[in-house]
Short mmCIF file of C-alpha atoms in Angstrom, two decimals:
data_model
loop_
_atom_site.label_atom_id
_atom_site.label_comp_id
_atom_site.label_asym_id
_atom_site.label_seq_id
_atom_site.Cartn_x
_atom_site.Cartn_y
_atom_site.Cartn_z
CA MET A 800 -62.22 -148.19 164.44
CA TYR A 801 -65.98 -148.09 164.42
CA CYS A 802 -67.92 -148.94 167.70
CA VAL A 803 -71.50 -149.59 167.29
CA ARG A 804 -74.22 -151.73 168.80
CA ASN A 805 -77.69 -152.98 167.86
CA VAL A 806 -80.76 -151.63 169.56
CA THR A 807 -83.25 -153.60 167.55
CA GLU A 808 -82.72 -155.71 164.34
CA ASP A 809 -82.16 -152.75 162.15
CA LEU A 810 -81.54 -149.89 164.62
CA TYR A 811 -77.91 -149.28 165.78
CA TRP A 812 -76.29 -147.14 168.36
CA VAL A 813 -73.53 -145.01 166.39
CA GLY A 814 -72.75 -142.81 169.31
CA ALA A 815 -69.42 -142.18 171.28
CA ASN A 816 -68.26 -142.08 174.94
CA ASP A 817 -66.06 -139.25 176.41
CA HIS A 818 -63.84 -139.36 179.37
CA ARG A 819 -61.82 -136.57 178.47
CA LEU A 820 -64.43 -133.83 179.64
CA HIS A 821 -64.17 -132.78 183.00
CA LEU A 822 -67.28 -130.40 183.18
CA PHE A 823 -70.68 -131.05 181.47
CA GLU A 824 -71.95 -127.60 180.13
CA ASN A 825 -68.78 -126.43 181.56
CA ILE A 826 -70.24 -126.69 185.22
CA HIS A 827 -71.09 -129.85 186.33
CA PRO A 828 -68.32 -132.54 187.17
CA ILE A 829 -68.71 -135.94 185.37
CA PRO A 830 -66.03 -138.19 186.76
CA ARG A 831 -67.53 -141.06 185.12
CA GLY A 832 -67.52 -139.34 181.73
CA VAL A 833 -70.70 -139.04 179.52
CA SER A 834 -72.13 -140.54 176.24
CA TYR A 835 -73.20 -139.07 173.05
CA ASN A 836 -75.92 -141.09 171.83
CA ALA A 837 -76.97 -141.24 168.14
CA TYR A 838 -79.01 -143.86 166.34
CA LEU A 839 -78.90 -144.91 162.58
CA LEU A 840 -82.02 -146.86 161.09
CA LEU A 841 -81.32 -149.03 158.15
CA ASP A 842 -84.68 -149.33 156.57
CA GLU A 843 -85.70 -148.90 152.75
CA LYS A 844 -84.49 -145.29 153.68
CA THR A 845 -81.38 -144.88 156.08
CA VAL A 846 -82.05 -142.48 158.87
CA LEU A 847 -79.58 -140.91 161.27
CA PHE A 848 -81.35 -139.64 164.59
CA ASP A 849 -79.39 -136.88 165.92
CA THR A 850 -75.41 -136.15 166.05
CA VAL A 851 -73.00 -135.97 168.75
CA ASP A 852 -70.88 -133.37 170.32
CA TRP A 853 -67.95 -131.95 167.90
CA SER A 854 -65.27 -133.76 170.11
CA ALA A 855 -66.94 -137.13 168.93
CA CYS A 856 -67.79 -136.34 165.47
CA ARG A 857 -64.91 -138.66 164.04
CA GLN A 858 -66.29 -141.33 165.90
CA LEU A 859 -69.90 -140.75 164.71
CA LEU A 860 -68.58 -140.60 161.08
CA GLU A 861 -66.82 -143.88 161.33
CA ASN A 862 -69.88 -145.54 162.93
CA VAL A 863 -72.15 -144.42 160.16
CA GLU A 864 -69.84 -145.06 157.37
CA HIS A 865 -69.38 -148.59 158.63
CA LEU A 866 -72.98 -149.45 158.64
CA LEU A 867 -73.90 -147.66 155.55
CA GLY A 868 -71.45 -149.14 153.37
CA ASP A 869 -72.30 -148.00 149.70
CA ARG A 870 -75.86 -146.87 150.76
CA PRO A 871 -76.36 -143.11 151.05
CA LEU A 872 -77.90 -141.36 154.18
CA ASP A 873 -81.13 -140.19 153.28
CA TYR A 874 -82.52 -138.59 156.47
CA LEU A 875 -81.12 -136.85 159.44
CA VAL A 876 -83.69 -136.35 162.19
CA ILE A 877 -82.61 -133.72 164.84
CA ASN A 878 -84.79 -134.02 168.00
CA HIS A 879 -82.53 -131.50 169.99
CA MET A 880 -80.07 -128.84 168.78
CA GLU A 881 -78.16 -128.37 171.80
CA PRO A 882 -74.20 -128.35 170.66
CA ASP A 883 -73.61 -131.61 172.47
CA HIS A 884 -75.99 -133.19 170.14
CA GLY A 885 -76.11 -130.91 167.32
CA ALA A 886 -72.61 -129.71 166.83
CA SER A 887 -71.80 -132.32 164.09
CA ILE A 888 -74.87 -131.61 161.95
CA GLU A 889 -72.94 -129.50 159.44
CA GLU A 890 -70.13 -132.36 159.08
CA ILE A 891 -73.18 -134.75 158.11
CA LEU A 892 -74.23 -132.58 155.52
CA LEU A 893 -70.85 -132.13 154.05
CA ARG A 894 -70.20 -135.95 153.85
CA TRP A 895 -73.81 -136.63 152.44
CA PRO A 896 -74.94 -133.67 150.78
CA GLN A 897 -78.30 -135.17 149.27
CA VAL A 898 -79.50 -136.01 153.06
CA LYS A 899 -82.82 -134.46 153.86
CA VAL A 900 -83.20 -132.75 157.40
CA ILE A 901 -86.06 -133.25 159.54
CA SER A 902 -86.90 -130.99 162.59
CA THR A 903 -88.63 -128.28 164.13
CA GLU A 904 -89.18 -124.59 163.03
CA LYS A 905 -87.22 -123.43 166.29
CA SER A 906 -84.62 -125.99 165.50
CA PHE A 907 -83.89 -124.75 162.11
CA LEU A 908 -83.78 -121.31 163.67
CA PHE A 909 -81.14 -122.50 166.13
CA MET A 910 -78.94 -124.35 163.32
CA ARG A 911 -78.71 -120.89 161.41
CA GLN A 912 -78.00 -119.14 164.69
CA PHE A 913 -74.96 -121.36 165.24
CA GLY A 914 -73.84 -120.56 161.54
CA PHE A 915 -74.74 -124.16 159.88
CA GLN A 916 -75.02 -123.87 156.35
CA ILE A 917 -78.41 -125.71 155.79
CA ASP A 918 -80.30 -123.84 153.43
CA GLY A 919 -78.96 -125.43 150.46
CA HIS A 920 -80.49 -128.71 151.76
CA GLU A 921 -83.98 -129.97 151.83
CA LEU A 922 -85.40 -129.45 155.23
CA ILE A 923 -88.45 -131.08 156.30
CA GLU A 924 -90.30 -128.93 159.16
CA VAL A 925 -92.39 -130.96 161.25
CA LYS A 926 -94.68 -130.40 164.37
CA GLU A 927 -96.85 -132.19 166.83
CA GLY A 928 -98.55 -135.33 165.36
CA ASP A 929 -96.85 -135.19 161.93
CA THR A 930 -95.66 -138.62 160.80
CA GLN A 931 -92.92 -139.99 158.26
CA THR A 932 -92.35 -143.22 156.75
CA PHE A 933 -89.13 -144.65 156.02
CA GLY A 934 -90.24 -148.11 154.36
CA LYS A 935 -91.63 -150.49 156.79
CA HIS A 936 -90.83 -148.04 159.88
CA THR A 937 -93.18 -145.13 160.44
CA VAL A 938 -92.71 -142.50 163.32
CA THR A 939 -94.61 -139.77 164.50
CA PHE A 940 -92.98 -136.59 166.20
CA VAL A 941 -94.00 -135.27 169.53
CA ALA A 942 -93.42 -131.60 170.59
CA ALA A 943 -91.27 -131.40 173.81
CA PRO A 944 -90.68 -127.91 174.48
CA MET A 945 -88.27 -126.73 177.61
CA VAL A 946 -87.21 -130.25 178.10
CA HIS A 947 -85.04 -128.69 178.06
CA TRP A 948 -84.61 -126.27 175.09
CA PRO A 949 -87.76 -124.64 173.40
CA GLU A 950 -86.96 -126.48 169.99
CA ALA A 951 -86.91 -129.99 171.36
CA MET A 952 -89.20 -132.97 170.32
CA VAL A 953 -89.20 -136.65 170.67
CA THR A 954 -89.68 -139.23 167.95
CA PHE A 955 -91.77 -142.42 168.56
CA ASP A 956 -91.26 -145.19 165.89
CA THR A 957 -94.64 -146.78 165.89
CA THR A 958 -93.18 -149.95 164.21
CA ASN A 959 -90.89 -151.19 166.82
CA GLY A 960 -91.98 -148.94 170.01
CA VAL A 961 -88.79 -147.09 170.23
CA LEU A 962 -88.99 -143.66 171.75
CA PHE A 963 -86.09 -141.30 170.78
CA SER A 964 -86.46 -139.17 173.82
CA ALA A 965 -83.99 -136.46 173.42
CA ASP A 966 -82.65 -135.15 176.56
CA ALA A 967 -85.20 -136.77 178.61
CA PHE A 968 -84.51 -140.02 180.43
CA GLY A 969 -80.85 -139.40 180.18
CA SER A 970 -77.97 -139.68 182.45
CA PHE A 971 -74.52 -138.84 183.26
CA GLY A 972 -71.96 -141.50 182.72
CA ALA A 973 -69.98 -143.03 179.69
CA LEU A 974 -71.76 -146.24 178.54
CA ASP A 975 -68.24 -148.09 178.09
CA GLY A 976 -69.75 -150.98 176.01
CA LYS A 977 -72.84 -151.37 178.24
CA LEU A 978 -75.69 -149.99 176.08
CA PHE A 979 -78.79 -151.08 177.90
CA ALA A 980 -79.73 -150.11 181.52
CA ASP A 981 -80.33 -153.85 182.14
CA GLU A 982 -76.67 -154.75 181.67
CA VAL A 983 -75.69 -152.70 184.80
CA ASN A 984 -76.75 -152.54 188.21
CA PHE A 985 -78.64 -149.26 187.50
CA ASP A 986 -80.17 -148.46 190.92
CA ARG A 987 -76.82 -149.12 192.59
CA ASP A 988 -74.16 -147.71 190.01
CA TRP A 989 -76.19 -145.21 187.65
CA ILE A 990 -79.35 -143.71 189.57
CA ASP A 991 -77.25 -140.87 191.60
CA ASP A 992 -75.79 -139.73 188.00
CA ALA A 993 -79.21 -139.97 186.55
CA ARG A 994 -80.95 -138.02 189.36
CA ARG A 995 -77.95 -135.43 189.24
CA TYR A 996 -78.46 -134.95 185.41
CA LEU A 997 -82.15 -134.59 185.42
CA THR A 998 -82.36 -132.27 188.57
CA ASN A 999 -79.33 -130.08 187.46
CA ILE A 1000 -80.05 -129.76 183.57
CA VAL A 1001 -84.05 -130.22 183.29
CA GLY A 1002 -85.21 -129.78 187.04
CA LYS A 1003 -86.32 -126.29 186.50
CA TYR A 1004 -88.80 -127.33 183.91
CA GLY A 1005 -90.70 -130.04 185.92
CA PRO A 1006 -94.29 -128.98 184.62
CA HIS A 1007 -92.82 -129.37 180.98
CA ILE A 1008 -91.75 -132.87 181.85
CA GLN A 1009 -95.02 -133.71 183.25
CA LEU A 1010 -96.76 -132.64 180.17
CA LEU A 1011 -94.43 -134.92 177.99
CA LEU A 1012 -94.93 -137.57 180.49
CA LYS A 1013 -98.74 -137.08 179.83
CA LYS A 1014 -98.19 -137.55 176.31
CA ALA A 1015 -96.15 -140.68 176.61
CA GLY A 1016 -98.76 -142.20 178.93
CA THR A 1017 -101.32 -142.44 176.14
CA ILE A 1018 -98.81 -144.80 174.35
CA LEU A 1019 -96.99 -146.31 177.39
CA ASP A 1020 -98.08 -149.65 176.35
CA GLN A 1021 -96.61 -149.48 172.78
CA ILE A 1022 -93.33 -148.20 174.17
CA LYS A 1023 -90.69 -150.88 174.13
CA TYR A 1024 -87.26 -149.31 174.03
CA ILE A 1025 -86.31 -145.53 175.36
CA CYS A 1026 -83.33 -144.20 173.42
CA PRO A 1027 -82.17 -141.02 175.12
CA LEU A 1028 -79.31 -138.86 174.08
CA HIS A 1029 -77.18 -139.37 176.83
CA GLY A 1030 -76.88 -142.64 178.99
CA PRO A 1031 -78.19 -146.37 178.90
CA VAL A 1032 -81.25 -147.50 176.36
CA TRP A 1033 -84.01 -148.67 178.21
CA ARG A 1034 -85.58 -152.06 177.15
CA LYS A 1035 -86.77 -153.63 180.49
CA ASP A 1036 -88.62 -152.24 183.69
CA LEU A 1037 -89.31 -148.89 181.96
CA GLY A 1038 -91.77 -148.09 184.68
CA TYR A 1039 -88.75 -147.93 187.13
CA PHE A 1040 -87.40 -145.20 185.44
CA ILE A 1041 -90.53 -143.46 184.23
CA ASP A 1042 -91.72 -143.37 187.92
CA LYS A 1043 -88.49 -141.53 188.96
CA TYR A 1044 -88.96 -138.97 186.43
CA ASP A 1045 -92.43 -138.52 187.94
CA LYS A 1046 -91.23 -137.83 191.06
CA TRP A 1047 -88.33 -135.52 190.26
CA SER A 1048 -90.51 -133.43 188.04
CA ARG A 1049 -93.32 -133.22 190.38
CA TYR A 1050 -90.65 -132.27 192.93
CA GLU A 1051 -91.65 -135.05 195.28
CA PRO A 1052 -89.05 -136.81 197.28
CA GLU A 1053 -87.78 -140.15 196.62
CA GLU A 1054 -87.00 -141.14 199.91
CA LYS A 1055 -87.88 -139.88 203.78
CA GLY A 1056 -84.52 -138.84 205.08
CA VAL A 1057 -82.24 -136.05 206.18
CA MET A 1058 -79.73 -133.88 204.38
CA ILE A 1059 -77.75 -131.69 206.52
CA ALA A 1060 -75.70 -129.13 204.35
CA TYR A 1061 -73.08 -127.29 206.65
CA ALA A 1062 -71.19 -124.06 205.85
CA SER A 1063 -68.30 -123.87 208.49
CA MET A 1064 -65.24 -121.66 208.71
CA TYR A 1065 -63.27 -123.18 211.32
CA GLY A 1066 -65.17 -126.39 212.16
CA ASN A 1067 -67.61 -125.18 214.94
CA THR A 1068 -70.65 -125.15 212.53
CA GLU A 1069 -69.50 -128.76 211.18
CA ALA A 1070 -69.47 -130.13 214.52
CA ALA A 1071 -73.09 -128.72 215.56
CA ALA A 1072 -73.96 -130.56 212.26
CA GLN A 1073 -72.47 -133.74 213.01
CA ALA A 1074 -74.06 -133.80 216.67
CA LEU A 1075 -77.50 -133.27 215.02
CA ALA A 1076 -76.80 -136.01 212.62
CA ALA A 1077 -75.72 -138.39 215.83
CA LYS A 1078 -78.69 -137.42 217.56
CA LEU A 1079 -81.14 -138.28 214.86
CA CYS A 1080 -79.61 -141.60 214.27
CA GLU A 1081 -80.07 -142.24 218.11
CA LYS A 1082 -83.71 -141.49 217.59
CA GLY A 1083 -83.92 -143.95 214.78
CA VAL A 1084 -83.58 -141.71 211.82
CA THR A 1085 -80.74 -143.04 210.20
CA ASN A 1086 -81.19 -141.90 206.47
CA VAL A 1087 -79.09 -138.98 207.36
CA TRP A 1088 -76.47 -137.47 204.89
CA VAL A 1089 -74.21 -134.61 205.69
CA TYR A 1090 -72.29 -132.57 203.46
CA ASP A 1091 -69.96 -129.55 203.26
CA VAL A 1092 -71.29 -127.09 200.96
CA SER A 1093 -67.71 -125.55 200.56
CA ASN A 1094 -66.36 -129.20 199.40
CA THR A 1095 -69.21 -130.52 197.73
CA HIS A 1096 -70.19 -129.38 194.16
CA VAL A 1097 -73.61 -127.98 193.98
CA SER A 1098 -74.67 -130.10 191.22
CA TYR A 1099 -74.32 -133.01 194.12
CA LEU A 1100 -76.20 -130.89 196.50
CA VAL A 1101 -79.06 -130.38 194.15
CA SER A 1102 -79.23 -134.02 193.17
CA GLU A 1103 -79.48 -134.84 197.13
CA SER A 1104 -82.06 -132.26 197.70
CA PHE A 1105 -84.25 -133.51 195.31
CA ARG A 1106 -83.92 -137.15 196.82
CA LEU A 1107 -84.60 -136.59 200.50
CA SER A 1108 -87.59 -134.95 202.17
CA HIS A 1109 -85.87 -132.80 204.81
CA ILE A 1110 -82.92 -130.50 204.51
CA VAL A 1111 -81.05 -129.03 207.40
CA LEU A 1112 -79.15 -125.71 206.78
CA ALA A 1113 -76.32 -125.16 209.03
CA SER A 1114 -74.42 -121.74 208.25
CA VAL A 1115 -72.20 -119.48 210.01
CA THR A 1116 -72.77 -115.69 209.71
CA TYR A 1117 -70.29 -114.06 207.20
CA ASN A 1118 -70.26 -110.44 206.86
CA LEU A 1119 -73.89 -110.30 208.62
CA GLY A 1120 -74.97 -112.57 205.97
CA ILE A 1121 -75.43 -116.22 204.88
CA TYR A 1122 -72.02 -117.68 204.07
CA PRO A 1123 -71.21 -117.30 200.42
CA VAL A 1124 -71.37 -121.06 199.33
CA MET A 1125 -74.54 -121.46 201.43
CA HIS A 1126 -76.05 -118.68 199.30
CA ASP A 1127 -75.12 -119.95 196.35
CA TYR A 1128 -76.66 -123.39 197.04
CA LEU A 1129 -79.89 -121.95 197.95
CA MET A 1130 -79.94 -119.73 194.74
CA HIS A 1131 -79.52 -123.06 192.80
CA LEU A 1132 -82.70 -124.55 194.57
CA LYS A 1133 -84.46 -121.46 193.49
CA GLY A 1134 -83.42 -121.56 189.99
CA LEU A 1135 -84.14 -125.34 189.61
CA ASN A 1136 -87.60 -124.69 191.27
CA LEU A 1137 -87.31 -127.23 194.32
CA GLN A 1138 -90.44 -127.61 196.12
CA ASN A 1139 -92.33 -129.40 198.86
CA ARG A 1140 -89.48 -129.97 201.36
CA THR A 1141 -89.27 -129.28 205.13
CA PHE A 1142 -86.44 -127.19 206.37
CA ALA A 1143 -84.63 -126.89 209.78
CA LEU A 1144 -81.85 -124.12 210.55
CA ILE A 1145 -78.86 -124.08 212.54
CA GLU A 1146 -77.09 -120.74 212.74
CA ASN A 1147 -73.71 -119.46 214.07
CA GLY A 1148 -72.18 -116.20 214.74
CA SER A 1149 -69.62 -115.15 217.45
CA TRP A 1150 -70.98 -111.63 217.65
CA ALA A 1151 -74.04 -111.29 215.68
CA PRO A 1152 -75.69 -114.45 214.54
CA LYS A 1153 -78.02 -113.54 211.45
CA SER A 1154 -77.72 -116.54 209.06
CA GLY A 1155 -80.81 -118.41 210.87
CA ASP A 1156 -83.17 -115.21 210.10
CA LEU A 1157 -81.75 -114.91 206.51
CA MET A 1158 -81.93 -118.53 205.62
CA GLN A 1159 -85.42 -118.45 206.81
CA LYS A 1160 -86.40 -115.37 205.09
CA PHE A 1161 -85.10 -116.92 201.88
CA VAL A 1162 -86.68 -120.15 202.21
CA ASP A 1163 -90.19 -118.48 203.05
CA GLU A 1164 -90.05 -115.82 200.05
CA GLU A 1165 -87.68 -117.20 197.42
CA LEU A 1166 -88.43 -121.05 197.50
CA LYS A 1167 -92.11 -122.55 196.77
CA ASN A 1168 -94.12 -124.77 199.12
CA MET A 1169 -91.56 -125.19 201.80
CA THR A 1170 -91.91 -125.89 205.45
CA VAL A 1171 -89.45 -124.39 208.22
CA LEU A 1172 -89.57 -125.95 211.48
CA ASN A 1173 -90.11 -123.61 214.54
CA ASP A 1174 -87.15 -125.06 216.43
CA ARG A 1175 -83.69 -123.70 215.62
CA LEU A 1176 -80.43 -124.23 216.90
CA SER A 1177 -78.43 -120.90 217.28
CA ILE A 1178 -74.90 -120.92 218.77
CA ALA A 1179 -72.26 -118.46 219.39
CA SER A 1180 -68.99 -119.44 218.11
CA ALA A 1181 -69.12 -123.16 219.12
CA LEU A 1182 -71.83 -125.65 220.64
CA HIS A 1183 -71.49 -125.91 224.37
CA ALA A 1184 -73.52 -128.14 226.66
CA ASP A 1185 -75.81 -125.37 227.49
CA LYS A 1186 -77.47 -125.79 224.09
CA ALA A 1187 -78.23 -129.34 224.63
CA ALA A 1188 -81.91 -129.00 225.13
CA GLU A 1189 -81.96 -126.97 221.89
CA LEU A 1190 -80.25 -129.45 220.12
CA GLU A 1191 -82.51 -132.24 221.43
CA ALA A 1192 -85.65 -130.07 220.40
CA LEU A 1193 -84.33 -129.63 217.06
CA ALA A 1194 -83.78 -133.19 216.48
CA ASP A 1195 -87.19 -134.15 218.11
CA ALA A 1196 -88.91 -131.62 215.63
CA ILE A 1197 -87.26 -133.35 212.70
CA VAL A 1198 -88.19 -136.72 213.75
CA GLU A 1199 -91.86 -135.74 214.53
CA SER A 1200 -92.25 -133.94 211.11
CA MET A 1201 -91.32 -137.21 209.34
CA GLN A 1202 -93.85 -139.28 210.84
#
């Protein structure tokens, strides 16, 4: 059965929702599922913008066939060739062998690398600034390399103001009938998934996102809709989401607040983390979030690290090193290029507390533009009353740095 929705008068969402997939890219948990968005334009010529993951191909075909009826599919525009969007390309070519495929040089290269039989079809290679007219609709193509693959582009419909934004402005979460961001309480129910999507998938490429935002800024007054390849379509309050992307891609915290990430074997380091959280709240800093790095998937830790201004690393010493899951979290921050945060440290070790020095060394040498507070809480096995002054000093240092 087909499942489509109107975006504009002659543009339709023809994608699919997936609640069966547990791990996006086989790494990031998606408890609320994910959508694969594709869009069909019914102008004098018919145009399909992107496809879907192979698992959703049948739904895509039913949707497109329903809307086309007896009409042919004239064009297929591929903005992004990653398999969760490009896997169904070959099936589209088999169903509509006369379709013309529009994409970038690198995208066609990737299609061949994936083994798609495209060379018997008309291929239209486009680059920055090229245009194509489908009837009353004219689109222009904008290069968006490394957002987040090198072949990516976005397509802007100058007729109705629709920006087909590829993986930019996307989000985890299945749509479940609600196509538009204004049909949900986005700030309450969706922003965390949107942040986790951006920071973990595209976070490394902040400068490239900034470049795309600058390009979009030149036509910002013309953009009426943002149609991403995952998540809701935007038709209202576009500035709200664009501002979020601007902050995330500049590595600017959304909020002043404290994330306490702890690695604890037997609960003693956790107890110290909780004591610090309580002390901060007593001092009026209540935007405090405590996470066990052993039980929290690292994608959530990364997302919170992008959201908040201050990060406390509390780690037991393990084999004279940083606890492995804490080290893994730090490696993700390095890989995703997080910057401009203030760190504080809690270390624990029964006979040789080393984790504090090692975490400081990692932050100083492996991360960019970070500040580590001088005050540190160092405990041997467990937090006792004789460390009350150190705990107080650490809390005071965090509070003062937030002023």
